[in-house]
Amino acid sequence: MARINGKNKISGAIGTVVFRSLNGKQIIQSKGRKITQSQATRSSAREFRQCSTWAKGLRLSYESFLVAMTDSYMHGRLTAALYQTLRHNTALAPGSRTPFTSDMSGLAGFEMNTNSPFAAYFLPEITVVFTAGREVAVHCHSFVVKDAVPFP
């Protein structure tokens, strides 16, 4: 059933047509149809959902460090990069792969802000390793700021 709201816009459905507002504009579209997913599709979706959860945990853990210096698509790019890296682990079956059982080197060089890449402004080499105690160890060799950090 469709209704007219206080702004004289229709929202709801009439038959196979759906009315809604998007960014203040009236949108009319056809109703979606029910999709039957295969077992492989459901398995892949579960694994992607797990990657999304792990990526969110990572983002929240370094959020105070980045202080809103990421681009607006970083969350989606990080989830996709994590998922692609996980999928390279063909030794394990989908659904049983985790960041702890897979090689995460595919995330090397991931930029949090594609509009202002970190590698363009910080030249020293940084090494990051995952320790046996399940911690991330970051090491940066000593450097001279004038030579290693170019300012735009």
XYZ file of N, CA and C in Angstrom:
456
model
N 0.839 -1.166 0.000
C 0.000 0.000 0.000
C 0.894 1.243 0.000
N 0.558 2.211 -0.803
C 1.304 3.458 -0.896
C 0.564 4.550 -0.125
N 1.333 5.503 0.375
C 0.769 6.639 1.112
C 1.395 7.927 0.627
N 0.682 9.019 0.825
C 1.219 10.341 0.504
C 1.616 10.983 1.818
N 2.885 11.397 1.913
C 3.358 11.996 3.163
C 3.049 13.492 3.196
N 3.497 14.171 4.238
C 3.217 15.599 4.417
C 3.832 16.483 3.350
N 4.796 15.984 2.617
C 5.445 16.774 1.562
C 4.881 16.413 0.184
N 3.713 15.791 0.182
C 3.039 15.375 -1.054
C 3.894 14.434 -1.902
N 4.635 13.552 -1.247
C 5.419 12.533 -1.942
C 4.820 11.184 -1.615
N 4.788 10.312 -2.600
C 4.236 8.977 -2.421
C 5.338 8.051 -1.925
N 5.014 7.233 -0.932
C 5.948 6.203 -0.494
C 5.168 4.914 -0.311
N 5.796 3.811 -0.656
C 5.138 2.518 -0.560
C 5.040 1.853 -1.916
N 4.183 0.842 -1.996
C 4.068 0.069 -3.232
C 2.626 -0.009 -3.695
N 2.471 -0.011 -5.005
C 1.183 -0.257 -5.646
C 1.452 -1.332 -6.688
N 0.949 -2.525 -6.439
C 1.205 -3.636 -7.357
C 2.685 -3.959 -7.410
N 3.273 -3.889 -8.595
C 4.696 -4.200 -8.762
C 5.558 -2.945 -8.826
N 4.981 -1.783 -8.509
C 5.709 -0.515 -8.561
C 5.943 -0.009 -7.137
N 7.168 0.432 -6.860
C 7.541 0.937 -5.540
C 7.882 2.419 -5.667
N 7.310 3.240 -4.770
C 7.587 4.678 -4.720
C 8.429 4.945 -3.485
N 9.481 5.756 -3.641
C 10.296 6.145 -2.488
C 11.002 7.443 -2.789
N 11.584 8.036 -1.756
C 12.346 9.279 -1.923
C 13.816 8.973 -1.760
N 14.625 9.572 -2.604
C 16.065 9.412 -2.541
C 16.696 10.779 -2.755
N 17.394 11.271 -1.753
C 18.019 12.600 -1.802
C 17.006 13.684 -2.155
N 15.812 13.580 -1.595
C 14.776 14.577 -1.817
C 14.017 14.452 -3.122
N 14.348 13.466 -3.934
C 13.668 13.277 -5.220
C 12.765 12.053 -5.153
N 11.652 12.117 -5.863
C 10.722 10.997 -5.945
C 11.286 9.949 -6.891
N 11.394 8.712 -6.447
C 11.919 7.607 -7.256
C 10.817 6.567 -7.409
N 10.642 6.076 -8.622
C 9.691 5.005 -8.898
C 10.494 3.852 -9.490
N 10.337 2.657 -8.919
C 11.073 1.506 -9.413
C 10.192 0.264 -9.322
N 10.604 -0.769 -10.018
C 9.834 -2.011 -9.955
C 10.230 -2.784 -8.705
N 9.315 -3.605 -8.223
C 9.569 -4.425 -7.046
C 10.647 -5.446 -7.363
N 11.487 -5.693 -6.391
C 12.495 -6.730 -6.568
C 11.850 -8.097 -6.525
N 12.522 -9.052 -7.095
C 11.986 -10.408 -7.051
C 12.839 -11.243 -6.102
N 12.275 -12.292 -5.604
C 12.976 -13.156 -4.669
C 14.069 -13.919 -5.412
N 15.248 -13.933 -4.830
C 16.395 -14.596 -5.434
C 16.736 -15.824 -4.600
N 16.901 -16.945 -5.251
C 17.314 -18.162 -4.569
C 18.825 -18.281 -4.685
N 19.488 -18.283 -3.542
C 20.945 -18.379 -3.536
C 21.384 -19.830 -3.469
N 22.480 -20.115 -4.147
C 23.053 -21.458 -4.068
C 23.829 -21.579 -2.759
N 24.205 -22.788 -2.415
C 24.989 -23.018 -1.190
C 26.332 -22.292 -1.286
N 26.946 -22.291 -2.476
C 28.232 -21.617 -2.661
C 28.091 -20.103 -2.458
N 26.989 -19.529 -2.944
C 26.749 -18.100 -2.779
C 26.550 -17.755 -1.312
N 25.786 -18.584 -0.596
C 25.573 -18.343 0.840
C 26.873 -18.454 1.615
N 27.702 -19.432 1.258
C 28.994 -19.618 1.921
C 29.896 -18.412 1.683
N 29.919 -17.936 0.435
C 30.724 -16.767 0.097
C 30.218 -15.529 0.832
N 28.908 -15.390 0.934
C 28.327 -14.246 1.639
C 28.678 -14.280 3.121
N 28.671 -15.473 3.732
C 29.048 -15.593 5.154
C 30.501 -15.183 5.349
N 31.362 -15.631 4.424
C 32.781 -15.297 4.540
C 33.000 -13.796 4.351
N 32.285 -13.189 3.408
C 32.408 -11.745 3.209
C 31.907 -10.989 4.437
N 30.818 -11.470 5.051
C 30.296 -10.838 6.270
C 31.335 -10.904 7.385
N 32.019 -12.055 7.499
C 33.093 -12.176 8.493
C 34.206 -11.169 8.207
N 34.587 -11.033 6.934
C 35.621 -10.065 6.559
C 35.190 -8.656 6.927
N 33.931 -8.350 6.722
C 33.405 -7.039 7.070
C 33.515 -6.801 8.576
N 33.219 -7.820 9.360
C 33.327 -7.713 10.822
C 34.777 -7.511 11.237
N 35.704 -8.275 10.648
C 37.121 -8.133 10.978
C 37.636 -6.756 10.562
N 37.235 -6.303 9.382
C 37.677 -4.990 8.901
C 37.160 -3.886 9.822
N 35.932 -4.021 10.294
C 35.389 -3.022 11.217
C 36.187 -3.010 12.514
N 36.536 -4.189 13.011
C 37.365 -4.270 14.221
C 38.699 -3.579 14.028
N 39.316 -3.784 12.856
C 40.586 -3.110 12.559
C 40.405 -1.594 12.516
N 39.356 -1.153 11.816
C 39.112 0.291 11.694
C 38.887 0.925 13.057
N 38.111 0.283 13.899
C 37.830 0.836 15.225
C 39.075 0.859 16.103
N 39.970 -0.118 15.917
C 41.169 -0.167 16.754
C 42.176 0.932 16.413
N 42.220 1.375 15.174
C 43.159 2.455 14.849
C 42.458 3.766 14.505
N 41.181 3.871 14.821
C 40.411 5.079 14.538
C 40.985 6.316 15.242
N 41.398 6.165 16.497
C 41.950 7.319 17.221
C 43.302 7.740 16.646
N 44.028 6.807 16.055
C 45.311 7.117 15.440
C 45.125 7.884 14.137
N 44.145 7.491 13.337
C 43.932 8.118 12.030
C 43.196 9.456 12.120
N 42.448 9.676 13.170
C 41.731 10.929 13.423
C 41.048 11.451 12.153
N 40.182 10.654 11.591
C 39.380 11.034 10.416
C 40.228 11.465 9.218
N 41.381 10.857 9.044
C 42.253 11.191 7.914
C 42.111 10.188 6.767
N 41.046 9.397 6.788
C 40.821 8.425 5.723
C 39.883 9.012 4.671
N 39.867 8.393 3.498
C 38.901 8.843 2.502
C 37.545 8.196 2.798
N 36.516 8.653 2.137
C 35.158 8.205 2.459
C 34.866 6.775 2.021
N 35.698 6.176 1.183
C 35.465 4.813 0.717
C 36.407 3.797 1.363
N 37.195 4.242 2.341
C 38.194 3.364 2.941
C 37.570 2.119 3.552
N 36.422 2.243 4.205
C 35.827 1.076 4.865
C 35.481 -0.018 3.850
N 34.943 0.360 2.716
C 34.621 -0.622 1.682
C 35.855 -1.195 1.025
N 36.852 -0.336 0.792
C 38.091 -0.811 0.167
C 38.828 -1.782 1.084
N 38.829 -1.489 2.400
C 39.514 -2.366 3.345
C 38.819 -3.725 3.426
N 37.505 -3.730 3.478
C 36.774 -4.990 3.518
C 37.045 -5.801 2.257
N 37.006 -5.152 1.099
C 37.259 -5.844 -0.175
C 38.689 -6.373 -0.243
N 39.661 -5.585 0.212
C 41.060 -6.023 0.190
C 41.265 -7.213 1.126
N 40.652 -7.172 2.289
C 40.755 -8.276 3.233
C 40.121 -9.539 2.648
N 38.970 -9.389 2.019
C 38.281 -10.532 1.413
C 39.096 -11.125 0.267
N 39.654 -10.268 -0.596
C 40.470 -10.760 -1.711
C 41.710 -11.487 -1.193
N 42.328 -10.939 -0.149
C 43.505 -11.579 0.430
C 43.137 -12.934 1.016
N 42.011 -13.000 1.681
C 41.542 -14.251 2.277
C 41.256 -15.298 1.206
N 40.682 -14.871 0.078
C 40.332 -15.803 -0.998
C 41.557 -16.417 -1.668
N 42.726 -15.788 -1.520
C 43.949 -16.351 -2.099
C 44.407 -17.599 -1.357
N 43.866 -17.835 -0.159
C 44.196 -19.032 0.602
C 43.339 -20.182 0.081
N 43.860 -20.885 -0.903
C 43.100 -21.983 -1.504
C 43.318 -23.300 -0.770
N 44.219 -23.319 0.204
C 44.477 -24.546 0.956
C 43.307 -24.892 1.870
N 42.583 -23.870 2.327
C 41.438 -24.092 3.213
C 40.140 -23.865 2.451
N 39.110 -24.527 2.905
C 37.791 -24.384 2.272
C 37.183 -23.040 2.636
N 36.395 -22.447 1.733
C 35.692 -21.213 2.065
C 34.836 -21.422 3.323
N 34.857 -20.416 4.182
C 34.128 -20.509 5.438
C 35.025 -20.883 6.600
N 36.149 -21.540 6.314
C 37.088 -21.899 7.381
C 38.339 -21.023 7.353
N 38.426 -20.133 6.366
C 39.586 -19.241 6.259
C 39.408 -18.052 7.196
N 40.471 -17.662 7.856
C 40.471 -16.494 8.737
C 41.759 -15.713 8.497
N 41.855 -14.472 8.982
C 43.117 -13.738 8.849
C 44.278 -14.433 9.562
N 43.966 -15.250 10.568
C 45.023 -15.943 11.302
C 45.517 -17.182 10.573
N 44.717 -17.717 9.654
C 45.114 -18.914 8.917
C 45.497 -18.604 7.470
N 45.536 -17.325 7.118
C 45.839 -16.932 5.741
C 47.013 -15.964 5.720
N 47.638 -15.871 4.558
C 48.741 -14.933 4.358
C 48.152 -13.550 4.081
N 48.360 -12.627 4.977
C 47.781 -11.291 4.856
C 48.706 -10.306 4.136
N 49.744 -10.805 3.466
C 50.670 -9.910 2.774
C 49.983 -9.158 1.627
N 48.807 -9.597 1.211
C 48.058 -8.893 0.181
C 47.602 -7.512 0.626
N 47.612 -7.268 1.933
C 47.224 -5.957 2.454
C 48.401 -4.981 2.496
N 49.598 -5.463 2.171
C 50.775 -4.595 2.198
C 50.583 -3.433 1.234
N 50.833 -2.242 1.710
C 50.713 -1.051 0.883
C 49.309 -0.496 0.784
N 48.370 -1.043 1.561
C 46.995 -0.544 1.523
C 46.977 0.906 2.006
N 46.373 1.785 1.242
C 46.300 3.204 1.581
C 44.976 3.531 2.260
N 45.038 4.187 3.394
C 43.836 4.590 4.107
C 43.176 5.797 3.442
N 43.965 6.575 2.731
C 43.436 7.752 2.066
C 44.028 7.835 0.668
N 43.246 7.473 -0.336
C 43.753 7.476 -1.712
C 43.922 8.892 -2.257
N 43.303 9.878 -1.602
C 43.463 11.263 -2.035
C 44.791 11.847 -1.582
N 45.354 11.287 -0.527
C 46.620 11.747 0.017
C 47.408 10.527 0.492
N 48.036 9.780 -0.434
C 48.708 8.530 -0.069
C 49.862 8.734 0.904
N 49.877 7.909 1.937
C 50.913 7.977 2.968
C 52.308 7.791 2.361
N 52.433 6.894 1.405
C 53.737 6.607 0.794
C 54.323 7.823 0.083
N 53.490 8.772 -0.311
C 53.990 9.974 -0.985
C 54.557 10.988 0.000
N 54.181 10.874 1.278
C 54.608 11.865 2.274
C 55.519 11.312 3.359
N 55.698 9.995 3.383
C 56.569 9.399 4.392
C 57.428 8.355 3.703
N 58.706 8.675 3.472
C 59.574 7.844 2.652
C 60.305 6.717 3.380
N 60.557 6.794 4.694
C 61.294 5.702 5.360
C 60.539 4.372 5.280
N 61.316 3.293 5.323
C 60.707 1.966 5.266
C 60.130 1.595 6.628
N 58.938 1.048 6.596
C 58.268 0.599 7.814
C 58.067 -0.904 7.689
N 58.425 -1.645 8.738
C 58.174 -3.081 8.730
C 57.099 -3.391 9.769
N 56.165 -4.219 9.353
C 55.064 -4.625 10.225
C 55.021 -6.141 10.225
N 55.048 -6.736 11.420
C 54.973 -8.194 11.531
C 53.904 -8.571 12.554
N 53.342 -9.733 12.349
C 52.356 -10.298 13.255
C 53.114 -11.255 14.162
N 53.185 -10.979 15.451
C 53.977 -11.784 16.378
C 53.248 -13.060 16.766
N 54.003 -13.964 17.383
C 53.414 -15.222 17.850
C 52.365 -14.974 18.927
N 52.483 -13.861 19.642
C 51.521 -13.507 20.679
C 50.295 -12.804 20.123
N 50.100 -12.887 18.811
C 48.950 -12.295 18.107
C 48.893 -10.785 18.293
N 50.053 -10.154 18.196
C 50.144 -8.698 18.256
C 50.799 -8.200 16.977
N 50.549 -6.967 16.646
C 51.161 -6.349 15.478
C 52.341 -5.519 15.955
N 53.524 -5.812 15.415
C 54.732 -5.074 15.775
C 55.130 -4.193 14.593
N 55.258 -2.899 14.834
C 55.612 -1.932 13.791
C 56.989 -1.378 14.120
N 57.885 -1.358 13.116
C 59.232 -0.826 13.321
C 59.573 0.135 12.189
N 60.099 1.276 12.561
C 60.540 2.265 11.586
C 61.974 2.638 11.930
N 62.868 2.538 10.962
C 64.263 2.899 11.188
C 64.374 4.402 11.412
N 65.440 4.822 12.043
C 65.630 6.256 12.286
C 65.786 6.987 10.947
N 65.383 8.257 10.928
C 65.430 9.034 9.695
C 65.552 10.511 10.022
N 65.967 11.271 9.013
C 66.053 12.728 9.128
C 64.781 13.284 8.499
N 64.006 14.010 9.280
C 62.701 14.491 8.840
C 62.802 15.291 7.548
N 63.795 16.163 7.452
C 63.948 17.021 6.276
C 64.077 16.218 4.986
N 64.706 15.040 5.072
C 64.923 14.206 3.890
C 63.812 13.176 3.669
N 63.193 12.721 4.747
C 62.267 11.587 4.661
C 60.786 11.960 4.625
N 60.468 13.205 4.992
C 59.060 13.604 5.009
C 58.882 14.859 4.145
N 58.640 14.672 2.844
C 58.433 15.844 1.981
C 57.086 16.498 2.261
N 57.072 17.798 2.320
C 55.835 18.531 2.555
C 55.325 19.060 1.219
N 53.995 19.011 1.015
C 53.454 19.478 -0.263
C 53.606 20.990 -0.430
